[in-house]
Short mmCIF file of C-alpha atoms and ligand atoms in Angstrom, two decimals:
data_model
loop_
_atom_site.label_atom_id
_atom_site.label_comp_id
_atom_site.label_asym_id
_atom_site.label_seq_id
_atom_site.Cartn_x
_atom_site.Cartn_y
_atom_site.Cartn_z
CA MET A 10 155.56 24.64 176.29
CA LYS A 11 158.78 26.36 176.24
CA ALA A 12 161.67 24.65 174.55
CA HIS A 13 164.43 24.01 176.97
CA GLN A 14 167.59 22.44 177.68
CA LEU A 15 166.95 21.45 181.40
CA SER A 16 169.68 19.43 182.76
CA ILE A 17 169.34 17.92 186.34
CA TYR A 18 171.94 15.64 188.12
CA ASN A 19 170.84 12.30 188.52
CA SER A 20 172.28 10.55 191.50
CA MET A 21 171.93 7.52 190.16
CA SER A 22 174.28 8.05 187.12
CA ARG A 23 176.22 10.68 189.09
CA SER A 24 176.02 13.05 186.01
CA LYS A 25 173.93 16.06 184.80
CA GLU A 26 171.33 14.66 182.20
CA LEU A 27 169.13 16.29 179.81
CA PHE A 28 165.34 16.05 181.45
CA GLN A 29 163.33 14.20 179.16
CA PRO A 30 159.93 13.28 180.73
CA LEU A 31 158.26 9.83 180.14
CA HIS A 32 155.07 11.33 178.77
CA ALA A 33 155.58 14.94 178.21
CA PRO A 34 153.78 17.31 178.83
CA ASN A 35 152.97 15.53 182.07
CA VAL A 36 155.72 14.91 184.49
CA GLY A 37 155.73 12.73 187.81
CA LEU A 38 157.32 13.98 190.58
CA TYR A 39 157.75 12.34 194.10
CA VAL A 40 159.28 13.61 197.25
CA CYS A 41 159.92 11.85 200.55
CA GLY A 42 157.81 14.02 202.76
CA PRO A 43 157.99 14.75 206.72
CA THR A 44 157.52 12.38 209.48
CA VAL A 45 155.02 14.24 211.75
CA TYR A 46 155.94 14.00 215.41
CA GLY A 47 157.66 17.14 216.19
CA ASP A 48 157.87 20.89 215.06
CA PRO A 49 159.02 21.45 211.67
CA HIS A 50 162.65 22.44 211.59
CA LEU A 51 165.44 23.55 209.01
CA GLY A 52 165.71 20.01 208.11
CA HIS A 53 162.18 20.17 206.62
CA ALA A 54 162.71 23.45 204.91
CA ARG A 55 165.59 22.64 202.53
CA PRO A 56 164.15 19.45 200.64
CA ALA A 57 160.59 21.41 200.49
CA ILE A 58 162.05 24.34 198.95
CA THR A 59 164.40 22.65 196.99
CA PHE A 60 161.51 20.68 195.03
CA ASP A 61 159.40 23.86 195.13
CA ILE A 62 161.84 25.39 192.90
CA LEU A 63 161.83 22.51 190.58
CA PHE A 64 158.11 22.47 190.89
CA ARG A 65 157.58 25.90 190.15
CA TYR A 66 160.09 25.74 187.08
CA LEU A 67 158.86 22.74 185.43
CA THR A 68 155.34 24.48 185.58
CA HIS A 69 156.75 27.49 184.28
CA LEU A 70 158.32 25.73 181.39
CA GLY A 71 154.61 24.25 180.54
CA TYR A 72 154.88 20.98 182.06
CA LYS A 73 151.63 19.44 183.75
CA VAL A 74 153.69 18.65 187.09
CA ARG A 75 151.85 16.15 189.08
CA TYR A 76 153.86 16.57 192.40
CA VAL A 77 153.14 13.72 195.35
CA ARG A 78 154.74 14.44 198.73
CA ASN A 79 154.10 11.81 201.25
CA ILE A 80 153.21 12.21 204.99
CA THR A 81 155.06 9.54 207.14
CA ASP A 82 152.60 8.95 209.80
CA VAL A 83 153.01 5.29 210.60
CA GLY A 84 155.78 2.91 211.16
CA HIS A 85 158.72 5.20 211.30
CA LEU A 86 160.85 3.40 213.88
CA GLU A 87 164.34 4.55 215.07
CA HIS A 88 166.46 5.78 212.26
CA ASP A 89 167.90 3.07 210.04
CA ALA A 90 166.48 0.20 212.04
CA ASP A 91 163.48 -2.08 212.05
CA GLU A 92 163.60 -2.33 215.79
CA GLY A 93 162.42 0.39 218.46
CA GLU A 94 159.15 2.12 219.12
CA ASP A 95 157.13 4.30 216.62
CA LYS A 96 158.06 7.83 217.24
CA ILE A 97 154.40 9.09 216.55
CA ALA A 98 153.00 6.35 218.84
CA LYS A 99 155.89 7.34 221.61
CA LYS A 100 154.73 10.93 221.72
CA ALA A 101 151.08 9.94 221.75
CA ARG A 102 151.63 7.71 224.55
CA LEU A 103 153.45 10.50 226.52
CA GLU A 104 151.10 12.96 226.06
CA GLN A 105 148.29 10.76 226.34
CA LEU A 106 146.94 11.49 222.74
CA GLU A 107 145.53 9.54 219.96
CA PRO A 108 148.36 8.86 217.28
CA MET A 109 146.27 10.71 214.80
CA GLU A 110 145.92 13.65 217.16
CA VAL A 111 149.74 13.95 217.21
CA VAL A 112 149.76 13.43 213.20
CA GLN A 113 147.01 16.16 212.73
CA TYR A 114 148.84 18.93 215.26
CA TYR A 115 152.14 18.71 213.67
CA LEU A 116 150.87 18.26 210.16
CA GLY A 117 148.97 21.55 210.50
CA ARG A 118 152.16 23.20 212.05
CA TYR A 119 154.18 21.94 209.15
CA HIS A 120 151.90 23.09 206.46
CA LYS A 121 151.59 26.65 208.48
CA ALA A 122 155.56 26.94 208.21
CA MET A 123 155.64 25.79 204.92
CA GLU A 124 153.24 28.30 203.55
CA ALA A 125 155.09 30.97 205.31
CA LEU A 126 158.46 29.83 203.48
CA GLY A 127 156.46 30.49 200.16
CA VAL A 128 156.48 26.53 199.52
CA LEU A 129 153.51 25.74 197.09
CA PRO A 130 151.36 22.73 198.37
CA PRO A 131 152.02 19.93 196.31
CA SER A 132 149.31 17.96 194.33
CA ILE A 133 148.88 14.92 196.35
CA GLU A 134 149.82 14.60 199.87
CA PRO A 135 149.13 11.02 200.53
CA HIS A 136 149.61 9.54 204.42
CA ALA A 137 151.12 6.13 204.84
CA SER A 138 148.25 5.35 207.37
CA GLY A 139 145.72 5.73 204.53
CA HIS A 140 147.54 3.41 202.20
CA ILE A 141 147.71 0.14 204.54
CA ILE A 142 145.46 -2.14 201.95
CA GLU A 143 147.95 -1.24 199.06
CA GLN A 144 151.13 -1.77 201.20
CA ILE A 145 149.87 -5.13 202.17
CA GLU A 146 149.23 -5.97 198.30
CA TYR A 147 152.42 -4.71 197.42
CA ILE A 148 154.26 -7.02 199.78
CA LYS A 149 152.09 -10.09 198.53
CA THR A 150 153.63 -9.54 194.97
CA ILE A 151 157.03 -9.33 196.26
CA LEU A 152 156.57 -12.54 198.39
CA ASP A 153 155.04 -14.20 195.20
CA ALA A 154 158.15 -12.88 193.29
CA GLY A 155 160.58 -14.91 195.85
CA TYR A 156 162.26 -11.54 197.07
CA ALA A 157 160.92 -11.82 200.56
CA TYR A 158 160.13 -14.24 203.16
CA VAL A 159 157.85 -14.62 206.43
CA SER A 160 159.30 -14.85 209.88
CA ASP A 161 157.17 -15.18 213.17
CA GLY A 162 154.53 -12.70 211.54
CA SER A 163 156.83 -10.23 209.90
CA VAL A 164 157.82 -9.92 206.39
CA TYR A 165 161.58 -9.24 205.49
CA PHE A 166 162.82 -8.25 202.28
CA ASP A 167 165.54 -10.79 201.14
CA VAL A 168 168.53 -8.54 200.15
CA PRO A 169 171.30 -11.18 199.45
CA LYS A 170 168.62 -13.01 196.73
CA PHE A 171 167.61 -9.38 195.35
CA ASN A 172 171.56 -8.35 195.15
CA ALA A 173 172.40 -11.64 193.33
CA ASP A 174 169.61 -11.04 190.63
CA TYR A 175 169.65 -7.34 190.47
CA GLY A 176 172.20 -5.68 192.48
CA TYR A 177 171.48 -3.79 195.46
CA GLY A 178 173.40 -0.39 196.56
CA LYS A 179 173.70 1.06 193.32
CA LEU A 180 172.63 4.68 194.24
CA SER A 181 174.57 5.04 197.46
CA GLY A 182 177.42 3.38 196.11
CA ARG A 183 177.42 0.73 198.87
CA ASN A 184 179.28 -2.58 198.58
CA ILE A 185 176.81 -5.43 199.84
CA ASP A 186 179.76 -7.47 201.01
CA GLU A 187 181.05 -4.77 203.04
CA LEU A 188 177.56 -3.93 204.27
CA LEU A 189 177.10 -7.69 205.38
CA ALA A 190 180.25 -7.67 207.16
CA THR A 191 180.07 -4.29 208.86
CA THR A 192 176.08 -4.57 209.82
CA ARG A 193 175.93 -4.71 213.48
CA GLU A 194 173.78 -7.38 215.15
CA LEU A 195 170.75 -6.07 216.32
CA ASP A 196 168.18 -7.14 219.26
CA GLY A 197 165.63 -9.27 217.39
CA GLN A 198 167.30 -9.51 214.91
CA SER A 199 167.19 -13.44 214.77
CA GLU A 200 163.93 -13.29 212.90
CA LYS A 201 166.18 -12.21 209.90
CA ARG A 202 167.95 -14.43 207.66
CA ASN A 203 170.63 -11.74 207.14
CA PRO A 204 171.23 -8.59 208.84
CA ALA A 205 170.78 -6.38 205.66
CA ASP A 206 167.24 -7.55 205.26
CA PHE A 207 164.69 -5.05 205.99
CA ALA A 208 161.01 -5.21 207.07
CA LEU A 209 158.34 -4.92 204.76
CA TRP A 210 155.82 -5.77 207.67
CA LYS A 211 156.27 -5.96 211.21
CA LYS A 212 154.30 -7.78 213.78
CA ALA A 213 153.10 -5.44 216.68
CA SER A 214 154.24 -6.07 220.01
CA PRO A 215 151.28 -6.00 222.63
CA GLU A 216 152.13 -2.44 223.42
CA HIS A 217 152.35 -1.03 220.08
CA ILE A 218 149.06 1.10 219.44
CA MET A 219 149.13 1.73 215.85
CA HIS A 220 148.48 -1.81 214.01
CA TRP A 221 146.39 -3.35 211.39
CA PRO A 222 145.25 -6.77 210.14
CA SER A 223 147.09 -8.46 207.60
CA PRO A 224 147.75 -12.07 206.37
CA TRP A 225 151.00 -12.48 208.40
CA SER A 226 150.15 -10.62 211.63
CA GLU A 227 148.24 -7.69 213.49
CA GLY A 228 151.03 -5.03 212.68
CA PHE A 229 152.38 -2.29 210.58
CA PRO A 230 154.38 -1.55 207.39
CA GLY A 231 158.12 -0.90 207.17
CA TRP A 232 158.86 2.89 206.48
CA HIS A 233 160.42 2.21 203.14
CA LEU A 234 157.49 0.74 201.79
CA GLU A 235 154.92 3.44 201.92
CA CYS A 236 156.89 5.74 199.31
CA SER A 237 157.34 2.50 196.94
CA THR A 238 153.49 2.15 197.24
CA MET A 239 152.25 5.63 197.03
CA SER A 240 154.48 6.28 194.32
CA GLU A 241 153.21 3.63 192.10
CA LYS A 242 149.71 4.31 193.15
CA TYR A 243 149.73 8.16 192.13
CA LEU A 244 152.67 8.21 189.49
CA GLY A 245 152.67 4.75 187.90
CA GLN A 246 155.19 1.82 187.83
CA GLN A 247 157.58 4.21 186.38
CA PHE A 248 157.80 8.07 186.80
CA ASP A 249 160.32 10.80 186.31
CA ILE A 250 161.90 12.41 189.16
CA HIS A 251 162.14 11.26 192.96
CA GLY A 252 163.50 13.86 195.29
CA GLY A 253 164.63 13.81 198.88
CA GLY A 254 167.55 14.69 201.47
CA MET A 255 170.92 13.02 200.73
CA ASP A 256 170.43 11.29 204.31
CA LEU A 257 167.54 9.33 202.70
CA LYS A 258 169.81 7.85 199.78
CA PHE A 259 170.61 4.90 202.26
CA PRO A 260 168.85 2.91 203.39
CA HIS A 261 165.55 4.54 202.54
CA HIS A 262 165.68 4.89 198.72
CA GLU A 263 168.05 2.00 198.08
CA CYS A 264 165.30 0.04 199.82
CA GLU A 265 162.52 1.76 197.64
CA ILE A 266 164.49 0.75 194.57
CA ALA A 267 164.92 -2.94 195.76
CA GLN A 268 161.16 -3.00 196.27
CA SER A 269 159.91 -1.56 193.17
CA VAL A 270 162.27 -3.76 191.10
CA ALA A 271 161.31 -6.94 192.97
CA HIS A 272 157.54 -5.76 192.30
CA ASN A 273 157.63 -4.41 188.67
CA HIS A 274 161.10 -6.04 187.57
CA ALA A 275 162.12 -2.46 186.27
CA PRO A 276 163.16 0.34 188.30
CA ALA A 277 160.42 2.87 189.02
CA VAL A 278 162.40 5.86 188.90
CA ARG A 279 164.09 7.72 186.03
CA TYR A 280 166.08 10.60 187.73
CA TRP A 281 166.96 10.39 191.33
CA MET A 282 167.53 14.14 192.95
CA HIS A 283 168.89 14.76 196.41
CA ASN A 284 169.61 18.03 198.27
CA ASN A 285 172.58 18.42 200.62
CA MET A 286 172.28 18.87 204.39
CA ILE A 287 172.18 21.96 206.67
CA THR A 288 174.60 22.76 209.38
CA ILE A 289 174.41 25.35 212.06
CA ASN A 290 177.66 27.04 212.73
CA GLY A 291 179.60 24.22 211.25
CA THR A 292 178.01 21.29 213.18
CA LYS A 293 175.00 18.96 212.31
CA MET A 294 172.15 19.94 213.87
CA GLY A 295 170.94 17.35 216.84
CA LYS A 296 168.61 17.34 219.72
CA SER A 297 171.45 16.60 222.01
CA LEU A 298 173.61 19.36 220.79
CA GLY A 299 171.34 21.97 221.66
CA ASN A 300 171.53 23.48 218.25
CA PHE A 301 168.05 21.99 217.19
CA ILE A 302 166.17 25.00 216.19
CA THR A 303 162.75 25.07 214.83
CA LEU A 304 161.15 27.07 212.17
CA GLU A 305 159.18 28.71 214.39
CA GLU A 306 161.86 29.70 216.57
CA PHE A 307 163.83 31.25 213.54
CA PHE A 308 160.62 33.41 212.61
CA ASN A 309 160.21 34.54 216.11
CA GLY A 310 164.08 34.66 217.46
CA SER A 311 163.53 32.88 220.50
CA HIS A 312 165.99 30.41 220.54
CA PRO A 313 169.28 31.40 222.70
CA LEU A 314 171.52 30.88 219.53
CA LEU A 315 169.84 33.38 217.58
CA ALA A 316 170.80 36.94 217.78
CA GLN A 317 167.25 38.06 216.27
CA ALA A 318 164.16 36.92 214.47
CA TYR A 319 164.52 36.02 210.87
CA SER A 320 161.68 36.21 208.61
CA PRO A 321 160.39 33.01 206.47
CA MET A 322 161.62 34.96 203.24
CA THR A 323 165.26 35.61 204.75
CA ILE A 324 165.56 31.65 205.47
CA ARG A 325 164.20 31.17 202.03
CA PHE A 326 166.41 33.57 200.48
CA PHE A 327 169.47 32.02 202.33
CA ILE A 328 168.89 28.43 201.42
CA LEU A 329 168.33 29.41 197.57
CA GLN A 330 171.85 31.53 197.75
CA ALA A 331 173.28 28.27 197.78
CA HIS A 332 173.07 25.40 194.68
CA TYR A 333 170.98 22.72 196.47
CA ARG A 334 173.71 20.12 196.05
CA GLY A 335 176.12 22.14 198.37
CA THR A 336 175.97 22.26 201.80
CA VAL A 337 174.27 25.31 203.92
CA ASP A 338 175.80 26.57 207.11
CA PHE A 339 173.40 28.78 209.33
CA SER A 340 175.14 31.30 211.35
CA ASN A 341 173.77 34.72 212.97
CA GLU A 342 176.09 36.59 210.52
CA ALA A 343 175.29 34.57 207.47
CA LEU A 344 171.60 35.31 208.06
CA GLN A 345 172.22 38.95 208.78
CA ALA A 346 173.94 38.97 205.54
CA ALA A 347 171.27 37.44 203.57
CA GLU A 348 168.66 39.78 205.28
CA THR A 349 170.28 42.79 204.01
CA ALA A 350 170.86 41.43 200.40
CA LEU A 351 167.01 40.26 200.25
CA GLY A 352 166.23 43.77 201.61
CA ARG A 353 168.31 45.44 198.58
CA LEU A 354 166.61 42.89 195.96
CA LEU A 355 163.04 43.73 197.33
CA ASP A 356 163.72 47.63 197.16
CA SER A 357 165.11 47.55 193.72
CA TYR A 358 161.83 45.33 192.77
CA ARG A 359 159.66 48.14 194.63
CA ARG A 360 161.64 50.71 192.63
CA LEU A 361 160.62 49.59 189.34
CA ALA A 362 157.29 51.17 189.85
CA ASP A 363 158.87 54.53 189.82
CA LEU A 364 161.29 54.14 187.15
CA LYS A 365 160.66 57.13 184.46
CA ALA A 366 161.28 55.94 180.87
CA SER A 367 163.70 57.77 178.33
CA ASP A 368 163.94 58.21 174.73
CA THR A 369 167.39 56.82 174.97
CA SER A 370 169.13 54.25 176.80
CA THR A 371 172.47 53.87 178.66
CA VAL A 372 171.77 50.44 179.99
CA ASP A 373 171.98 46.73 178.38
CA VAL A 374 169.40 44.20 179.42
CA SER A 375 169.40 42.38 176.40
CA ASP A 376 171.11 39.29 177.85
CA LEU A 377 169.38 39.07 181.33
CA GLU A 378 166.67 36.85 180.69
CA ALA A 379 168.85 34.35 178.61
CA ARG A 380 171.06 34.22 181.49
CA ALA A 381 168.37 33.52 184.10
CA TYR A 382 167.41 30.49 182.15
CA ALA A 383 170.78 29.10 181.63
CA ALA A 384 171.18 29.24 185.25
CA LEU A 385 168.00 27.21 186.25
CA ASP A 386 168.47 24.90 183.09
CA ASP A 387 172.00 24.05 184.49
CA ASP A 388 170.71 21.79 187.17
CA LEU A 389 168.51 24.66 189.09
CA ASN A 390 171.48 26.99 189.88
CA THR A 391 169.72 29.31 191.99
CA PRO A 392 172.64 31.22 193.25
CA VAL A 393 173.76 32.06 189.52
CA LEU A 394 170.16 32.99 188.90
CA ILE A 395 170.36 35.39 192.17
CA GLY A 396 173.57 36.89 190.81
CA VAL A 397 171.48 37.88 187.34
CA LEU A 398 168.78 39.38 189.88
CA PHE A 399 171.08 41.48 191.44
CA ASP A 400 172.65 42.72 187.90
CA ALA A 401 168.97 43.81 187.33
CA ALA A 402 168.94 45.49 190.62
CA ARG A 403 171.74 47.48 189.81
CA ILE A 404 170.33 48.65 186.65
CA ILE A 405 167.14 49.66 188.25
CA ASN A 406 169.03 51.39 191.01
CA ALA A 407 171.06 53.52 188.44
CA VAL A 408 168.08 54.58 186.50
CA LYS A 409 166.03 55.43 189.81
CA ASP A 410 169.23 57.45 190.76
CA HIS A 411 169.51 59.06 187.30
CA THR A 412 173.10 57.66 186.64
CA ALA A 413 171.54 55.79 183.98
CA THR A 414 168.73 55.79 181.51
CA ALA A 415 166.26 53.10 180.21
CA THR A 416 163.56 53.14 177.50
CA GLN A 417 160.11 51.61 178.25
CA ALA A 418 161.25 48.61 176.38
CA ASP A 419 164.15 48.20 178.70
CA ILE A 420 162.05 48.78 181.61
CA ASP A 421 159.41 46.36 180.70
CA THR A 422 162.23 43.48 180.36
CA LEU A 423 163.19 44.54 183.70
CA ARG A 424 159.98 44.19 185.27
CA SER A 425 159.32 40.84 183.56
CA LEU A 426 162.54 39.29 184.55
CA MET A 427 161.75 40.26 188.12
CA ASP A 428 158.29 38.98 188.03
CA THR A 429 158.93 35.56 186.36
CA PHE A 430 162.42 34.73 187.90
CA MET A 431 162.33 36.46 191.56
CA VAL A 432 158.53 36.02 192.32
CA GLU A 433 157.31 33.35 190.26
CA ILE A 434 160.11 30.83 190.19
CA LEU A 435 162.14 31.64 193.29
CA GLY A 436 159.02 32.15 195.14
CA ILE A 437 160.47 35.44 196.71
CA THR A 438 157.84 37.91 197.15
CA PRO A 439 157.55 41.15 199.05
CA GLN A 440 154.17 40.35 200.56
CA GLN A 441 155.20 37.07 202.02
CA GLY A 442 155.47 36.55 205.76
CA ALA A 443 156.29 39.46 207.95
CA ASP A 444 158.83 41.18 205.36
CA GLN A 445 156.69 43.83 203.79
CA SER A 446 153.15 43.40 204.31
CA SER A 447 153.32 44.33 207.89
CA MET A 448 155.87 47.10 207.11
CA GLN A 449 153.60 48.75 204.63
CA PRO A 450 152.08 51.14 207.33
CA PHE A 451 155.49 51.92 208.28
CA HIS A 452 156.74 52.79 205.13
CA ASP A 453 153.63 54.98 204.57
CA ALA A 454 154.17 56.74 207.73
CA VAL A 455 157.91 57.60 207.11
CA ASP A 456 156.72 58.99 203.42
CA LEU A 457 154.10 60.98 205.00
CA LEU A 458 156.75 62.64 207.74
CA LEU A 459 158.79 63.49 204.54
CA GLN A 460 155.99 64.77 202.81
CA ILE A 461 155.29 67.28 205.72
CA ARG A 462 158.80 67.94 205.75
CA ALA A 463 159.17 68.99 202.08
CA ASP A 464 155.83 71.06 202.47
CA ALA A 465 157.67 72.91 205.45
CA LYS A 466 160.46 73.43 202.99
CA SER A 467 158.39 74.82 200.27
CA LYS A 468 156.99 77.39 202.75
CA LYS A 469 160.55 78.36 203.89
CA ASP A 470 159.46 76.94 207.39
CA TRP A 471 163.20 75.98 207.80
CA ALA A 472 162.71 75.28 211.45
CA THR A 473 160.04 72.55 211.06
CA SER A 474 162.02 71.10 208.09
CA ASP A 475 165.52 70.85 210.13
CA LEU A 476 163.65 69.39 213.21
CA ILE A 477 162.09 66.51 211.13
CA ARG A 478 165.35 65.84 209.41
CA ASP A 479 167.60 65.87 212.55
CA ARG A 480 164.86 63.82 214.60
CA MET A 481 164.78 61.16 211.87
CA ALA A 482 168.51 61.24 211.84
CA ALA A 483 168.67 60.85 215.51
CA ILE A 484 166.19 57.83 215.48
CA GLY A 485 168.66 56.15 212.68
CA PHE A 486 167.10 57.33 209.33
CA THR A 487 169.14 58.35 206.53
CA VAL A 488 167.43 61.06 204.26
CA LYS A 489 168.78 61.74 201.03
CA ASP A 490 167.31 64.93 199.20
CA THR A 491 166.98 64.18 195.25
CA LYS A 492 165.46 66.19 192.44
CA ASP A 493 162.31 64.07 192.70
CA GLY A 494 161.98 64.71 196.38
CA ALA A 495 163.55 62.59 199.24
CA GLU A 496 164.53 59.11 199.61
CA TRP A 497 165.23 57.47 202.93
CA SER A 498 166.64 54.10 204.33
CA VAL A 499 167.45 53.00 207.81
CA SER A 500 171.05 52.84 208.81
CA LYS A 501 171.29 50.39 211.57
ZN1 ZN B 1196 160.33 8.16 200.86
#
């Protein structure tokens, strides 16, 4: 175990807190996962990448992390409401598929996109539909404790009673009185004693295709319940970190808190972490706004708003250039800048292999590692960490270009820094996706051309060597002769 002062921002206390796990070296991490009824998009990428960094860093520090990320494959009704049609069931009905065919199809696409983005798979990926029995048992306990009531085959959580005993709305800072005053009357709400009450179990209407037997009705669990139930099943009644997007604070996480406190008489979660949202050209992403871009469209550049394709590593790097609690705005300009910066970083990483050690050093690499750890320990400050990596890249380039010298120890420090912080923790790898592996034959071919040119020069065959240089320049290559041979780059 590395002794570290890792601080994380706890959304509940609204302050940075020193991370102290309940049962070190074990850490329980739960993150709200995707609802699988459509293609994965940017909104899926940010929480997955944010908590991938946390997962990777905690693992690096020596913790044994059990990372649970659920799959919402049942009961996800229209947003923020207990009414409406389950979106998976709706897709299944429209496409004449079994609901589980819809789930399987989109889950496969989600996994593929996450792998391309360099997101490590969690330890457990439980499906809501696979935990109906546990959810029914959970509801029974809340009913026995007096914080829920049955109404016409459905079961609702009694928010005012819970609020009187424990307080409701602490995470989101919502005022319950205000909430009760402003909550709209919704269709079918007459079943509820109070508009703020939320469903733990819903009786299925005859056309509802996903339903299960329960003591109250043939029906399905409310959306919020799966996270309380599955986090307890796999991480215990109390666990370390619960993560998710900021948009889930209310009502989803607030309802999770109410459920688990009613169930266990104590809060389940010790640290709440939320990533901020993504906008596209300054506006919120939405199907109706025409700016809803799937990850696949980013990877192949097929959406009309995109000037080009962006590799999964460019998307990952771009997201990590912002702190997870800050907003990220996607635009072609910003993505192109990220692509260029990422290319520079990866170029320097490749050049590490060619560095020649000197007996004396003119570079100072002594504080790089400490600065890298300090950035991550400060609530996973990835933009500051990336700045440290660029400092290392500048040193690598200077040594490669012979404007500075480094000892073997310096070079070893630079390699260890890049391997640990860029590859292992930020998950930025030259092999990932389309970035480098598919480009390798291209690099080899250009090197071969330059080798032929060098051979021509050594035989004083100036016609051939000039022809290669001029033709390459016409295509867009910049070739620079150095005392070790030639270096090239592509000027766009
Ligand atoms: Zn959840």
